[in-house]
Amino acid sequence: MKYRTLGRTGLQVSEIGLGCEGFSGRDETFTKEMFGLALEHGVNCMDLYSPDPEMRSRIGRMLRGKRESFVMQAHLCTVWKDGQYQRTRDMEEVKASFEDLLTRLQTDYIDIGMIHYVDSVDEWKEIADGEVMQYAFRLKAEGRIRHVGISSHNPAAALAAVGSGLVDVLMFSVNPCYDLLPPDENCESLWLESSYEKPLLNMDPDREKLYETCQRLGVGITVMKAFGGGDLLSPHSPAGMALTVNQCIHYALTRPAVASVMSGVRSAEELQANLDYETASDSERDYASAFAALPKISWQGHCMYCGHCAPCPQGIDVATVTKFLNLSKAQGAVPETVREHYAALAHTADACIQCGACESRCPFGVPIRENMKEAAALFTGSSAK
Ligand code: SF4
Ligand code: SF4
């Protein structure tokens, strides 16, 4: 298992984490089997949005003796009513649900306290200026949550939250189909067939800006809906053909700032398929060829950070250099951290000999040679040969 730093929290999280959907309504034996498999493969983090009390208790028992080495991202503002989960902003309910969470998990802290499901800019403003954020910061000051985050499906709301400086972690729906759609307060538009009826071209600029801003400000992203709730794995996927588990996970993990994909699996077989990503070959992970052939979607001229253009005879990691270039262009200046990371690369853009081998392998027609020239000039003031 590979581990990544979750932005400025400094937490080390496994690339594959556990979602909680599959645990609700299941018994102790199932929970043990899933945790056993996950821990055996090095999974060290989980997202727990559901306040299902029995599930919380079962997970608490699984974490006995392991709590300190496990990163728990759990949600504020969810409550269990009439046998099902609901979102709430009622402070009495929010507080009672958090106390219940700690008791049932048998712990006195949560690593990331996620403010659940903020899908409009107006709602974000209410949260930021209101009692929910005050409560989250009080918990943080008391050490009962270590970091504050939000979950969202809407890039406009998420961007407002990330830009505020109030949140350290964003849980966001990341997959190649949702990434094509513009911001919308109604998250259901992400999975409506009608949203994908007309041909779609390139990633939505707001989503791209969101990922780049997260990377720039050190806000780590944990991913939900990497498979669009399973839709992307179906032959009737919005992309027009089935994608694979490995392609979807790799796509999410190659977005800027993403640290972990929280797998909302419902069986040991599904979990194993997610864990197999860690030992999958480059060609099994490679989403570039499949995406370039998707009947309904085009990413022409747009770098997907897929790495399909490798190897470069000069050893340049084109995907990483391009990511740094785009981050800097988005900000209008080179952030200091990006400059440092660029300088630490084994081979930088000024080593480019303009041979064009990479461009012949890029399925998206990215002008790589121009990008390398631009990167060399921007980062070191030199020129690619
Ligand atoms: S330049 Fe093309 S092949 Fe290379 S990482 Fe970007 S999209 Fe992929
Ligand atoms: S054009 Fe530059 S970046 Fe591309 S393969 Fe040749 S040397 Fe490498």
Coordinates of C-alpha atoms and ligand atoms in Angstrom, one line a residue:
M1 CA 0.0 0.0 0.0
K2 CA 1.2 3.5 -0.8
Y3 CA 0.6 6.3 1.6
R4 CA 0.1 10.0 0.7
T5 CA 0.2 13.2 2.8
L6 CA -3.2 14.6 3.2
G7 CA -2.4 18.2 2.5
R8 CA -1.5 20.5 5.4
T9 CA -2.9 18.1 8.0
G10 CA 0.4 16.2 7.5
L11 CA -1.6 12.9 8.1
Q12 CA -0.3 9.9 6.1
V13 CA -3.2 8.1 4.5
S14 CA -3.4 5.0 2.4
E15 CA -4.2 5.6 -1.3
I16 CA -7.2 3.3 -0.8
G17 CA -9.4 4.0 2.2
L18 CA -12.6 2.5 3.4
G19 CA -16.0 4.1 2.7
C20 CA -18.8 3.2 5.1
E21 CA -21.8 2.5 2.8
G22 CA -21.2 -1.2 2.7
F23 CA -21.1 -1.6 6.5
S24 CA -24.6 -0.3 7.3
G25 CA -27.1 -3.1 8.1
R26 CA -24.4 -5.8 8.1
D27 CA -23.4 -8.0 11.0
E28 CA -20.2 -8.4 13.1
T29 CA -18.8 -11.2 10.9
F30 CA -19.0 -9.1 7.8
T31 CA -17.5 -6.1 9.4
K32 CA -14.6 -8.2 10.8
E33 CA -14.0 -9.8 7.4
M34 CA -13.9 -6.4 5.7
F35 CA -11.7 -4.8 8.3
G36 CA -9.4 -7.8 8.3
L37 CA -8.9 -7.6 4.6
A38 CA -8.4 -3.8 4.6
L39 CA -5.9 -3.8 7.5
E40 CA -4.0 -6.8 6.0
H41 CA -3.5 -4.7 2.9
G42 CA -2.3 -1.6 4.8
V43 CA -5.5 0.5 4.7
N44 CA -5.2 3.0 7.5
C45 CA -8.1 5.4 6.9
M46 CA -11.9 5.5 6.7
D47 CA -14.7 7.9 5.9
L48 CA -17.7 7.5 8.3
Y49 CA -20.6 9.7 7.2
S50 CA -23.4 7.5 8.3
P51 CA -24.6 7.8 11.9
D52 CA -26.1 4.3 11.9
P53 CA -25.6 3.6 15.7
E54 CA -25.0 -0.2 15.4
M55 CA -22.5 0.3 12.6
R56 CA -20.6 2.9 14.6
S57 CA -20.4 0.5 17.5
R58 CA -19.2 -2.4 15.3
I59 CA -16.5 -0.2 13.8
G60 CA -15.5 1.0 17.3
R61 CA -14.9 -2.7 18.2
M62 CA -12.8 -3.2 15.1
L63 CA -10.6 -0.3 16.0
R64 CA -9.9 -1.4 19.5
G65 CA -6.1 -1.2 20.1
K66 CA -5.6 0.2 16.6
R67 CA -7.1 3.7 17.0
E68 CA -3.8 5.6 17.1
S69 CA -2.6 4.2 13.8
F70 CA -5.9 4.7 12.0
V71 CA -7.1 8.0 10.5
M72 CA -10.8 8.4 11.0
Q73 CA -12.6 11.0 8.9
A74 CA -16.1 11.2 10.4
H75 CA -19.0 13.6 9.7
L76 CA -20.6 16.3 11.8
C77 CA -24.2 17.1 10.9
T78 CA -25.5 13.7 10.3
V79 CA -28.2 12.1 12.5
W80 CA -29.9 8.7 12.6
K81 CA -33.7 9.1 12.5
D82 CA -36.4 6.4 11.9
G83 CA -33.8 3.9 10.9
Q84 CA -32.1 6.0 8.4
Y85 CA -29.5 8.7 7.9
Q86 CA -30.3 12.4 7.6
R87 CA -28.3 15.5 7.3
T88 CA -29.0 18.1 10.0
R89 CA -27.9 21.6 10.9
D90 CA -29.8 21.6 14.2
M91 CA -27.1 22.2 16.8
E92 CA -28.7 20.0 19.5
E93 CA -28.8 17.1 17.0
V94 CA -25.3 17.8 15.7
K95 CA -23.8 17.8 19.2
A96 CA -25.7 14.7 20.4
S97 CA -24.6 12.8 17.2
F98 CA -21.0 13.7 17.7
E99 CA -21.0 12.6 21.4
D100 CA -22.6 9.3 20.3
L101 CA -19.9 9.0 17.6
L102 CA -17.1 9.2 20.1
T103 CA -18.8 6.9 22.6
R104 CA -19.5 4.2 20.0
L105 CA -16.1 4.4 18.4
Q106 CA -14.6 4.1 21.9
T107 CA -12.3 7.1 21.2
D108 CA -11.9 10.6 22.5
Y109 CA -11.0 12.2 19.2
I110 CA -11.7 12.2 15.4
D111 CA -8.9 12.9 13.0
I112 CA -11.0 14.9 10.5
G113 CA -14.4 16.3 11.5
M114 CA -16.2 16.7 8.2
I115 CA -19.0 19.1 7.9
H116 CA -21.4 17.0 5.9
Y117 CA -22.7 17.7 2.4
V118 CA -22.4 21.5 1.7
D119 CA -23.6 21.7 -1.9
S120 CA -24.4 25.4 -2.4
V121 CA -22.4 28.6 -2.0
D122 CA -25.1 30.2 0.1
E123 CA -25.1 27.2 2.5
W124 CA -21.4 27.4 2.7
K125 CA -21.7 31.1 3.8
E126 CA -24.2 30.1 6.4
I127 CA -22.0 27.4 7.7
A128 CA -18.9 29.5 7.7
D129 CA -20.5 32.4 9.6
G130 CA -22.7 30.3 11.8
E131 CA -22.9 27.9 14.7
V132 CA -21.7 24.8 12.9
M133 CA -18.3 26.2 12.2
Q134 CA -18.0 27.7 15.7
Y135 CA -18.8 24.2 17.1
A136 CA -16.3 22.6 14.8
F137 CA -13.6 25.0 15.8
R138 CA -14.5 24.5 19.5
L139 CA -14.1 20.8 19.1
K140 CA -10.7 21.4 17.4
A141 CA -9.5 23.7 20.2
E142 CA -10.5 20.9 22.7
G143 CA -8.6 18.3 20.6
R144 CA -11.7 16.3 20.0
I145 CA -11.3 16.7 16.3
R146 CA -7.9 17.4 14.9
H147 CA -8.8 18.9 11.6
V148 CA -11.9 20.5 10.0
G149 CA -13.2 19.5 6.6
I150 CA -16.3 19.6 4.4
S151 CA -17.8 17.2 2.0
S152 CA -19.4 18.5 -1.2
H153 CA -20.4 17.6 -4.8
N154 CA -20.4 21.2 -6.0
P155 CA -17.1 22.7 -7.1
A156 CA -18.4 26.3 -6.6
A157 CA -19.3 25.6 -2.9
A158 CA -16.1 23.6 -2.4
L159 CA -14.0 26.3 -3.9
A160 CA -15.5 28.9 -1.6
A161 CA -14.8 26.7 1.4
V162 CA -11.3 25.9 0.4
G163 CA -10.5 29.5 -0.3
S164 CA -11.8 30.6 3.1
G165 CA -8.8 28.9 4.9
L166 CA -11.3 27.4 7.4
V167 CA -11.0 23.8 6.1
D168 CA -8.0 21.5 5.8
V169 CA -9.7 18.6 4.0
L170 CA -12.2 18.4 1.3
M171 CA -14.2 15.2 0.5
F172 CA -15.3 15.6 -3.1
S173 CA -16.9 13.5 -5.8
V174 CA -14.1 12.8 -8.3
N175 CA -14.4 10.8 -11.5
P176 CA -13.9 11.5 -15.2
C177 CA -17.6 11.9 -16.0
Y178 CA -18.6 14.2 -13.1
D179 CA -15.5 16.3 -13.9
L180 CA -17.0 17.3 -17.2
L181 CA -20.1 18.9 -15.7
P182 CA -20.4 22.5 -14.5
P183 CA -21.2 23.5 -10.9
D184 CA -24.7 22.7 -9.9
E185 CA -26.4 22.9 -6.5
N186 CA -28.4 19.8 -7.3
C187 CA -26.0 16.9 -7.0
E188 CA -28.5 14.6 -8.8
S189 CA -27.5 16.3 -12.0
L190 CA -24.2 14.4 -11.8
W191 CA -25.9 11.1 -12.4
L192 CA -28.9 12.1 -14.6
E193 CA -28.6 10.6 -18.1
S194 CA -29.8 13.9 -19.6
S195 CA -26.6 15.6 -18.3
Y196 CA -24.5 13.5 -20.6
E197 CA -26.7 13.6 -23.7
K198 CA -24.8 16.2 -25.7
P199 CA -21.1 15.6 -26.5
L200 CA -18.9 16.9 -23.6
L201 CA -15.6 18.5 -24.2
N202 CA -12.8 18.7 -21.6
M203 CA -12.9 19.0 -17.8
D204 CA -15.1 21.7 -16.4
P205 CA -12.8 24.7 -15.6
D206 CA -14.3 25.2 -12.1
R207 CA -13.5 21.6 -11.2
E208 CA -10.0 22.0 -12.5
K209 CA -9.6 25.3 -10.6
L210 CA -10.8 23.5 -7.4
Y211 CA -8.2 20.8 -7.6
E212 CA -5.4 23.2 -8.4
T213 CA -6.5 25.6 -5.6
C214 CA -6.6 22.6 -3.1
Q215 CA -3.0 21.7 -4.1
R216 CA -1.8 25.3 -3.9
L217 CA -3.4 25.9 -0.5
G218 CA -2.5 22.5 1.0
V219 CA -6.1 21.3 1.3
G220 CA -6.0 17.5 1.0
I221 CA -8.8 15.8 -1.0
T222 CA -10.4 12.5 -0.1
V223 CA -12.5 11.1 -2.9
M224 CA -16.0 9.8 -2.9
K225 CA -17.9 8.4 -5.9
A226 CA -14.8 7.5 -7.8
F227 CA -17.0 5.0 -9.7
G228 CA -20.0 7.3 -9.8
G229 CA -21.9 4.9 -7.4
G230 CA -20.9 2.0 -9.8
D231 CA -22.4 3.7 -12.9
L232 CA -19.0 4.2 -14.5
L233 CA -18.3 0.5 -14.4
S234 CA -21.4 -0.4 -16.3
P235 CA -21.6 -0.6 -20.1
H236 CA -24.3 2.0 -19.8
S237 CA -22.0 4.4 -18.1
P238 CA -22.3 8.2 -18.9
A239 CA -19.0 7.8 -20.7
G240 CA -20.7 5.5 -23.2
M241 CA -18.7 2.4 -22.2
A242 CA -17.6 0.7 -19.1
L243 CA -14.5 1.9 -17.3
T244 CA -12.5 -0.3 -15.0
V245 CA -12.0 -0.1 -11.2
N246 CA -8.2 0.5 -11.8
Q247 CA -8.9 3.3 -14.4
C248 CA -11.3 5.1 -12.1
I249 CA -9.0 4.9 -9.1
H250 CA -6.0 6.0 -11.1
Y251 CA -7.9 8.9 -12.5
A252 CA -8.9 10.1 -9.1
L253 CA -5.4 9.6 -7.7
T254 CA -3.8 11.6 -10.5
R255 CA -5.9 14.7 -9.8
P256 CA -3.9 17.4 -7.9
A257 CA -4.2 17.3 -4.1
V258 CA -6.0 13.9 -4.0
A259 CA -4.6 11.7 -1.2
S260 CA -7.0 8.8 -0.8
V261 CA -10.0 7.2 -2.6
M262 CA -12.6 6.1 0.0
S263 CA -14.0 2.9 -1.5
G264 CA -17.7 2.5 -0.7
V265 CA -17.6 -1.2 -1.3
R266 CA -20.3 -3.7 -0.3
S267 CA -18.5 -7.0 -0.4
A268 CA -15.0 -8.5 0.2
E269 CA -14.8 -9.1 -3.5
E270 CA -15.4 -5.5 -4.3
L271 CA -12.9 -4.4 -1.7
Q272 CA -10.3 -6.8 -3.0
A273 CA -10.8 -5.4 -6.5
N274 CA -10.1 -1.9 -5.1
L275 CA -7.0 -3.1 -3.2
D276 CA -5.7 -4.8 -6.3
Y277 CA -5.1 -1.3 -7.7
E278 CA -1.9 -1.3 -5.6
T279 CA -0.4 -4.2 -7.5
A280 CA -1.9 -3.4 -10.9
S281 CA 0.4 -2.8 -13.8
D282 CA 0.8 0.6 -15.5
S283 CA -1.2 -0.6 -18.5
E284 CA -4.0 -1.9 -16.2
R285 CA -4.2 1.6 -14.5
D286 CA -3.8 3.5 -17.7
Y287 CA -7.0 5.4 -18.5
A288 CA -5.7 7.4 -21.3
S289 CA -6.4 5.1 -24.3
A290 CA -9.8 4.2 -22.9
F291 CA -10.7 7.8 -22.4
A292 CA -9.5 8.9 -25.8
A293 CA -11.8 6.3 -27.3
L294 CA -14.9 7.2 -25.3
P295 CA -17.8 7.8 -27.7
K296 CA -19.4 10.8 -25.9
I297 CA -16.4 12.6 -24.4
S298 CA -13.4 14.4 -25.7
W299 CA -10.4 15.8 -23.8
Q300 CA -8.5 17.1 -26.8
G301 CA -5.6 19.4 -26.0
H302 CA -6.0 19.0 -22.3
C303 CA -3.5 17.2 -20.1
M304 CA -5.1 14.5 -18.0
Y305 CA -1.9 13.8 -16.0
C306 CA -2.2 10.2 -17.1
G307 CA 1.5 9.6 -17.9
H308 CA 0.7 7.8 -21.1
C309 CA 3.4 9.9 -22.9
A310 CA 6.2 8.3 -20.9
P311 CA 9.0 7.3 -21.3
C312 CA 10.8 10.5 -22.2
P313 CA 14.4 9.9 -23.5
Q314 CA 15.5 12.7 -21.2
G315 CA 13.8 11.2 -18.2
I316 CA 11.3 14.1 -17.8
D317 CA 8.1 13.3 -15.9
V318 CA 5.9 15.1 -18.4
A319 CA 2.7 14.7 -16.3
T320 CA 4.2 16.1 -13.2
V321 CA 5.9 19.0 -15.0
T322 CA 2.6 19.9 -16.7
K323 CA 0.8 19.7 -13.4
F324 CA 3.2 22.2 -11.9
L325 CA 2.9 24.4 -15.0
N326 CA -0.9 24.4 -14.8
L327 CA -0.9 25.1 -11.1
S328 CA 1.4 28.1 -11.6
K329 CA -0.6 29.4 -14.5
A330 CA -3.8 29.1 -12.6
Q331 CA -2.4 31.2 -9.8
G332 CA -0.7 33.7 -12.1
A333 CA 2.6 33.2 -10.3
V334 CA 4.8 30.3 -9.3
P335 CA 3.9 29.2 -5.7
E336 CA 7.0 28.7 -3.6
T337 CA 6.1 25.1 -2.8
V338 CA 5.7 24.3 -6.5
R339 CA 9.0 25.9 -7.3
E340 CA 10.7 23.7 -4.6
H341 CA 9.0 20.5 -5.9
Y342 CA 9.9 21.4 -9.4
A343 CA 13.5 21.9 -8.5
A344 CA 13.6 18.6 -6.7
L345 CA 12.6 16.7 -9.9
A346 CA 15.3 14.4 -11.2
H347 CA 14.9 15.9 -14.7
T348 CA 13.3 19.3 -15.4
A349 CA 11.8 20.8 -18.5
D350 CA 15.0 22.5 -19.7
A351 CA 16.4 19.0 -20.5
C352 CA 13.7 18.6 -23.2
I353 CA 15.3 18.2 -26.6
Q354 CA 12.0 18.7 -28.4
C355 CA 12.1 15.3 -30.0
G356 CA 8.3 15.0 -30.0
A357 CA 8.2 11.3 -29.0
C358 CA 5.9 12.1 -26.1
E359 CA 3.4 13.9 -28.4
S360 CA 3.1 10.9 -30.6
R361 CA 2.0 8.9 -27.6
C362 CA -0.4 11.5 -26.0
P363 CA -3.9 10.4 -26.8
F364 CA -5.2 13.9 -26.1
G365 CA -3.1 16.0 -28.5
V366 CA -1.4 18.0 -25.8
P367 CA 1.2 20.4 -27.1
I368 CA 3.9 18.9 -24.8
R369 CA 6.9 20.5 -26.5
E370 CA 5.4 23.9 -26.1
N371 CA 4.5 23.1 -22.5
M372 CA 8.1 22.1 -21.8
K373 CA 9.4 25.3 -23.2
E374 CA 6.9 27.3 -21.2
A375 CA 7.8 25.4 -18.0
A376 CA 11.5 25.8 -18.5
A377 CA 11.1 29.6 -19.0
L378 CA 8.7 29.9 -16.1
F379 CA 10.5 27.9 -13.5
T380 CA 14.2 28.5 -14.3
G381 CA 14.2 31.3 -16.9
S382 CA 16.0 28.8 -19.2
S383 CA 14.7 27.4 -22.5
A384 CA 14.1 23.8 -23.6
K385 CA 16.6 23.1 -26.3
Ligands
SF4_1 S1 0.7 15.1 -22.0 FE1 -0.9 13.7 -22.7 S2 -0.1 11.6 -22.3 FE2 1.2 13.1 -21.1 S3 0.2 13.1 -19.1 FE3 -0.7 14.8 -20.3 S4 -2.5 13.9 -21.2 FE4 -1.3 12.2 -20.5
SF4_2 S1 9.8 16.3 -26.6 FE1 10.8 16.7 -24.7 S2 9.5 15.9 -23.1 FE2 8.8 15.0 -25.0 S3 9.9 13.0 -25.1 FE3 11.1 14.5 -26.2 S4 12.6 15.3 -24.7 FE4 10.9 14.3 -23.5

